[in-house]
């Protein structure tokens, strides 16, 4: 029967994957996608919105593992250790639920409760947040295109500089 179980696990599509982890059960899933609009007052109290941006996606789920599903005592404890390891690595992971696929996610919260009834299972609340990855670059403009090249131009190496004493200059202490 074990060979049949292994074959079934290879061909069935898991409903939830969190990185490389596949929980035995998904009890609840709540996804949050939020769009923020910027509001600015104009004239006599009227507010206008001239821009909007999307916050990172967040998922909160209650998931579980059972020692009986894993086939040995300690299976749920291993799953918990793997969840904690995912969090401590701080590496971006992919999360797939029955509804949607998420990229660049981090497990930002893991809450687990154990009592005498749940000693051989792991039921935990997991909160994941998407990390928006951006790329930046720097460019340079010709000095002729700059408004004030002396202030905004690139630096130029002019060699080492030495200070010289001045003559005929009165310090503030001497002027008093």
PDB file of C-alpha atoms in Angstrom:
ATOM      1  CA  UNK A   1       0.000   0.000   0.000  1.00  0.00           C
ATOM      2  CA  UNK A   2       2.905   2.372   0.613  1.00  0.00           C
ATOM      3  CA  UNK A   3       3.922   2.290  -3.053  1.00  0.00           C
ATOM      4  CA  UNK A   4       0.364   3.192  -4.043  1.00  0.00           C
ATOM      5  CA  UNK A   5       0.345   6.085  -1.548  1.00  0.00           C
ATOM      6  CA  UNK A   6       3.619   7.407  -2.981  1.00  0.00           C
ATOM      7  CA  UNK A   7       2.283   7.216  -6.535  1.00  0.00           C
ATOM      8  CA  UNK A   8      -0.914   9.027  -5.525  1.00  0.00           C
ATOM      9  CA  UNK A   9       1.117  11.768  -3.839  1.00  0.00           C
ATOM     10  CA  UNK A  10       3.092  12.267  -7.049  1.00  0.00           C
ATOM     11  CA  UNK A  11       0.065  12.610  -9.331  1.00  0.00           C
ATOM     12  CA  UNK A  12      -2.362  14.514  -7.120  1.00  0.00           C
ATOM     13  CA  UNK A  13      -2.092  18.275  -7.178  1.00  0.00           C
ATOM     14  CA  UNK A  14      -1.835  19.616  -3.640  1.00  0.00           C
ATOM     15  CA  UNK A  15      -4.355  22.312  -2.838  1.00  0.00           C
ATOM     16  CA  UNK A  16      -1.896  24.361  -0.763  1.00  0.00           C
ATOM     17  CA  UNK A  17       1.868  24.702  -0.966  1.00  0.00           C
ATOM     18  CA  UNK A  18       3.967  27.040   1.143  1.00  0.00           C
ATOM     19  CA  UNK A  19       7.420  26.981  -0.374  1.00  0.00           C
ATOM     20  CA  UNK A  20       8.198  23.264  -0.344  1.00  0.00           C
ATOM     21  CA  UNK A  21       5.711  22.496   2.462  1.00  0.00           C
ATOM     22  CA  UNK A  22       2.327  20.901   1.833  1.00  0.00           C
ATOM     23  CA  UNK A  23      -0.008  20.999   4.821  1.00  0.00           C
ATOM     24  CA  UNK A  24      -2.390  18.098   5.329  1.00  0.00           C
ATOM     25  CA  UNK A  25      -5.346  20.421   5.754  1.00  0.00           C
ATOM     26  CA  UNK A  26      -6.305  24.022   5.107  1.00  0.00           C
ATOM     27  CA  UNK A  27      -8.936  25.060   7.634  1.00  0.00           C
ATOM     28  CA  UNK A  28      -9.257  28.712   6.631  1.00  0.00           C
ATOM     29  CA  UNK A  29      -7.689  31.125   4.171  1.00  0.00           C
ATOM     30  CA  UNK A  30      -8.111  34.894   4.157  1.00  0.00           C
ATOM     31  CA  UNK A  31      -6.354  36.972   1.501  1.00  0.00           C
ATOM     32  CA  UNK A  32      -6.037  40.735   1.580  1.00  0.00           C
ATOM     33  CA  UNK A  33      -5.342  42.985  -1.410  1.00  0.00           C
ATOM     34  CA  UNK A  34      -5.452  46.702  -0.669  1.00  0.00           C
ATOM     35  CA  UNK A  35      -5.250  49.747  -2.916  1.00  0.00           C
ATOM     36  CA  UNK A  36      -4.366  53.083  -1.295  1.00  0.00           C
ATOM     37  CA  UNK A  37      -5.463  56.377  -2.812  1.00  0.00           C
ATOM     38  CA  UNK A  38      -3.720  59.601  -1.908  1.00  0.00           C
ATOM     39  CA  UNK A  39      -6.039  62.401  -0.799  1.00  0.00           C
ATOM     40  CA  UNK A  40      -5.111  66.089  -0.840  1.00  0.00           C
ATOM     41  CA  UNK A  41      -7.275  69.004   0.310  1.00  0.00           C
ATOM     42  CA  UNK A  42      -7.816  71.796  -2.212  1.00  0.00           C
ATOM     43  CA  UNK A  43      -9.645  75.104  -2.095  1.00  0.00           C
ATOM     44  CA  UNK A  44     -12.194  75.094   0.730  1.00  0.00           C
ATOM     45  CA  UNK A  45     -11.990  71.618   2.186  1.00  0.00           C
ATOM     46  CA  UNK A  46     -12.617  69.485  -0.892  1.00  0.00           C
ATOM     47  CA  UNK A  47     -10.261  66.511  -1.170  1.00  0.00           C
ATOM     48  CA  UNK A  48      -8.954  65.154  -4.437  1.00  0.00           C
ATOM     49  CA  UNK A  49      -7.234  61.872  -5.200  1.00  0.00           C
ATOM     50  CA  UNK A  50      -4.546  62.021  -7.818  1.00  0.00           C
ATOM     51  CA  UNK A  51      -2.633  58.805  -7.253  1.00  0.00           C
ATOM     52  CA  UNK A  52      -3.150  55.213  -6.129  1.00  0.00           C
ATOM     53  CA  UNK A  53      -0.735  52.453  -5.199  1.00  0.00           C
ATOM     54  CA  UNK A  54      -1.119  48.802  -4.249  1.00  0.00           C
ATOM     55  CA  UNK A  55       0.037  47.455  -0.915  1.00  0.00           C
ATOM     56  CA  UNK A  56       1.709  44.034  -0.782  1.00  0.00           C
ATOM     57  CA  UNK A  57      -0.686  41.081  -0.727  1.00  0.00           C
ATOM     58  CA  UNK A  58      -1.205  39.333   2.607  1.00  0.00           C
ATOM     59  CA  UNK A  59      -2.563  35.879   3.409  1.00  0.00           C
ATOM     60  CA  UNK A  60      -3.691  34.527   6.738  1.00  0.00           C
ATOM     61  CA  UNK A  61      -4.377  30.814   6.884  1.00  0.00           C
ATOM     62  CA  UNK A  62      -5.033  28.144   9.427  1.00  0.00           C
ATOM     63  CA  UNK A  63      -3.281  24.962   8.361  1.00  0.00           C
ATOM     64  CA  UNK A  64      -2.558  21.612   9.919  1.00  0.00           C
ATOM     65  CA  UNK A  65      -0.445  18.466   9.891  1.00  0.00           C
ATOM     66  CA  UNK A  66      -1.176  15.170  11.638  1.00  0.00           C
ATOM     67  CA  UNK A  67       1.204  12.441  12.777  1.00  0.00           C
ATOM     68  CA  UNK A  68      -1.255   9.865  11.400  1.00  0.00           C
ATOM     69  CA  UNK A  69      -0.988  11.375   7.907  1.00  0.00           C
ATOM     70  CA  UNK A  70       2.795  11.356   8.051  1.00  0.00           C
ATOM     71  CA  UNK A  71       2.862   7.783   9.272  1.00  0.00           C
ATOM     72  CA  UNK A  72       5.059   8.369  12.313  1.00  0.00           C
ATOM     73  CA  UNK A  73       5.045  10.146  15.647  1.00  0.00           C
ATOM     74  CA  UNK A  74       6.803  13.483  15.311  1.00  0.00           C
ATOM     75  CA  UNK A  75       5.676  14.243  11.737  1.00  0.00           C
ATOM     76  CA  UNK A  76       3.734  17.301  12.894  1.00  0.00           C
ATOM     77  CA  UNK A  77       6.719  18.464  14.965  1.00  0.00           C
ATOM     78  CA  UNK A  78       8.949  18.219  11.875  1.00  0.00           C
ATOM     79  CA  UNK A  79       6.429  20.284   9.901  1.00  0.00           C
ATOM     80  CA  UNK A  80       6.491  22.945  12.628  1.00  0.00           C
ATOM     81  CA  UNK A  81      10.304  23.026  12.588  1.00  0.00           C
ATOM     82  CA  UNK A  82      10.238  23.418   8.792  1.00  0.00           C
ATOM     83  CA  UNK A  83       7.819  26.356   9.114  1.00  0.00           C
ATOM     84  CA  UNK A  84      10.096  28.028  11.657  1.00  0.00           C
ATOM     85  CA  UNK A  85      13.077  27.346   9.394  1.00  0.00           C
ATOM     86  CA  UNK A  86      11.279  28.982   6.445  1.00  0.00           C
ATOM     87  CA  UNK A  87      10.691  32.051   8.585  1.00  0.00           C
ATOM     88  CA  UNK A  88      14.229  32.263   9.969  1.00  0.00           C
ATOM     89  CA  UNK A  89      15.833  31.971   6.502  1.00  0.00           C
ATOM     90  CA  UNK A  90      13.990  35.114   5.360  1.00  0.00           C
ATOM     91  CA  UNK A  91      14.007  33.819   1.787  1.00  0.00           C
ATOM     92  CA  UNK A  92      11.196  34.681  -0.584  1.00  0.00           C
ATOM     93  CA  UNK A  93       8.912  31.735  -1.297  1.00  0.00           C
ATOM     94  CA  UNK A  94       6.010  30.915  -3.577  1.00  0.00           C
ATOM     95  CA  UNK A  95       2.632  30.132  -2.047  1.00  0.00           C
ATOM     96  CA  UNK A  96      -0.108  28.358  -3.926  1.00  0.00           C
ATOM     97  CA  UNK A  97      -3.666  28.047  -2.673  1.00  0.00           C
ATOM     98  CA  UNK A  98      -6.709  26.605  -4.375  1.00  0.00           C
ATOM     99  CA  UNK A  99      -7.638  30.112  -5.468  1.00  0.00           C
ATOM    100  CA  UNK A 100      -4.397  31.869  -6.375  1.00  0.00           C
ATOM    101  CA  UNK A 101      -0.609  31.740  -6.681  1.00  0.00           C
ATOM    102  CA  UNK A 102       1.538  34.248  -4.788  1.00  0.00           C
ATOM    103  CA  UNK A 103       5.195  35.033  -5.458  1.00  0.00           C
ATOM    104  CA  UNK A 104       7.814  36.652  -3.204  1.00  0.00           C
ATOM    105  CA  UNK A 105       6.098  35.819   0.076  1.00  0.00           C
ATOM    106  CA  UNK A 106       7.579  35.770   3.578  1.00  0.00           C
ATOM    107  CA  UNK A 107       6.073  34.028   6.606  1.00  0.00           C
ATOM    108  CA  UNK A 108       5.831  37.006   8.962  1.00  0.00           C
ATOM    109  CA  UNK A 109       3.761  35.341  11.681  1.00  0.00           C
ATOM    110  CA  UNK A 110       3.348  31.790  12.995  1.00  0.00           C
ATOM    111  CA  UNK A 111       1.010  31.097  15.890  1.00  0.00           C
ATOM    112  CA  UNK A 112       0.740  27.570  17.280  1.00  0.00           C
ATOM    113  CA  UNK A 113      -1.264  26.304  20.237  1.00  0.00           C
ATOM    114  CA  UNK A 114      -0.972  22.812  21.700  1.00  0.00           C
ATOM    115  CA  UNK A 115      -3.007  21.069  24.365  1.00  0.00           C
ATOM    116  CA  UNK A 116      -3.777  17.509  25.477  1.00  0.00           C
ATOM    117  CA  UNK A 117      -6.168  17.003  22.542  1.00  0.00           C
ATOM    118  CA  UNK A 118      -3.716  18.207  19.908  1.00  0.00           C
ATOM    119  CA  UNK A 119      -0.435  16.650  21.037  1.00  0.00           C
ATOM    120  CA  UNK A 120      -0.064  14.636  17.807  1.00  0.00           C
ATOM    121  CA  UNK A 121      -1.178  17.334  15.394  1.00  0.00           C
ATOM    122  CA  UNK A 122      -0.023  20.777  14.412  1.00  0.00           C
ATOM    123  CA  UNK A 123      -2.701  23.377  13.822  1.00  0.00           C
ATOM    124  CA  UNK A 124      -1.254  26.822  13.343  1.00  0.00           C
ATOM    125  CA  UNK A 125      -2.199  30.247  12.086  1.00  0.00           C
ATOM    126  CA  UNK A 126       0.240  31.421   9.442  1.00  0.00           C
ATOM    127  CA  UNK A 127       0.481  34.986   8.165  1.00  0.00           C
ATOM    128  CA  UNK A 128       2.387  35.667   4.949  1.00  0.00           C
ATOM    129  CA  UNK A 129       3.201  38.996   3.338  1.00  0.00           C
ATOM    130  CA  UNK A 130       4.345  39.702  -0.193  1.00  0.00           C
ATOM    131  CA  UNK A 131       7.621  41.538  -0.672  1.00  0.00           C
ATOM    132  CA  UNK A 132       7.510  43.889  -3.644  1.00  0.00           C
ATOM    133  CA  UNK A 133      10.890  43.668  -5.350  1.00  0.00           C
ATOM    134  CA  UNK A 134      11.935  46.670  -7.413  1.00  0.00           C
ATOM    135  CA  UNK A 135      15.022  47.482  -9.412  1.00  0.00           C
ATOM    136  CA  UNK A 136      16.681  50.869  -9.476  1.00  0.00           C
ATOM    137  CA  UNK A 137      19.334  52.405 -11.633  1.00  0.00           C
ATOM    138  CA  UNK A 138      21.338  55.597 -11.738  1.00  0.00           C
ATOM    139  CA  UNK A 139      21.941  57.676 -14.813  1.00  0.00           C
ATOM    140  CA  UNK A 140      24.038  60.694 -15.557  1.00  0.00           C
ATOM    141  CA  UNK A 141      23.175  63.724 -17.631  1.00  0.00           C
ATOM    142  CA  UNK A 142      25.478  65.905 -19.663  1.00  0.00           C
ATOM    143  CA  UNK A 143      26.587  69.074 -17.867  1.00  0.00           C
ATOM    144  CA  UNK A 144      24.960  71.144 -20.617  1.00  0.00           C
ATOM    145  CA  UNK A 145      21.594  69.621 -19.657  1.00  0.00           C
ATOM    146  CA  UNK A 146      21.943  70.479 -15.976  1.00  0.00           C
ATOM    147  CA  UNK A 147      20.453  73.621 -14.469  1.00  0.00           C
ATOM    148  CA  UNK A 148      23.507  74.325 -12.311  1.00  0.00           C
ATOM    149  CA  UNK A 149      26.464  72.081 -13.268  1.00  0.00           C
ATOM    150  CA  UNK A 150      28.587  73.397 -10.383  1.00  0.00           C
ATOM    151  CA  UNK A 151      26.100  72.010  -7.854  1.00  0.00           C
ATOM    152  CA  UNK A 152      24.597  69.052  -9.703  1.00  0.00           C
ATOM    153  CA  UNK A 153      27.526  67.859 -11.813  1.00  0.00           C
ATOM    154  CA  UNK A 154      29.582  64.801 -11.055  1.00  0.00           C
ATOM    155  CA  UNK A 155      32.680  65.120  -8.881  1.00  0.00           C
ATOM    156  CA  UNK A 156      36.102  65.412 -10.469  1.00  0.00           C
ATOM    157  CA  UNK A 157      39.375  64.392  -8.856  1.00  0.00           C
ATOM    158  CA  UNK A 158      41.584  67.508  -8.735  1.00  0.00           C
ATOM    159  CA  UNK A 159      44.436  65.973  -6.747  1.00  0.00           C
ATOM    160  CA  UNK A 160      45.424  66.634  -3.159  1.00  0.00           C
ATOM    161  CA  UNK A 161      44.697  70.077  -1.742  1.00  0.00           C
ATOM    162  CA  UNK A 162      46.667  71.985   0.908  1.00  0.00           C
ATOM    163  CA  UNK A 163      45.370  74.779   3.124  1.00  0.00           C
ATOM    164  CA  UNK A 164      47.320  78.037   3.178  1.00  0.00           C
ATOM    165  CA  UNK A 165      47.287  80.646   5.959  1.00  0.00           C
ATOM    166  CA  UNK A 166      45.494  83.851   5.063  1.00  0.00           C
ATOM    167  CA  UNK A 167      46.630  87.382   5.741  1.00  0.00           C
ATOM    168  CA  UNK A 168      44.479  90.379   6.454  1.00  0.00           C
ATOM    169  CA  UNK A 169      41.583  88.333   7.744  1.00  0.00           C
ATOM    170  CA  UNK A 170      40.149  89.157  11.148  1.00  0.00           C
ATOM    171  CA  UNK A 171      38.574  86.281  13.023  1.00  0.00           C
ATOM    172  CA  UNK A 172      35.302  86.909  14.899  1.00  0.00           C
ATOM    173  CA  UNK A 173      37.276  86.978  18.178  1.00  0.00           C
ATOM    174  CA  UNK A 174      39.611  89.648  16.819  1.00  0.00           C
ATOM    175  CA  UNK A 175      36.719  91.756  15.541  1.00  0.00           C
ATOM    176  CA  UNK A 176      35.066  91.986  18.958  1.00  0.00           C
TER     177      UNK A 176
END
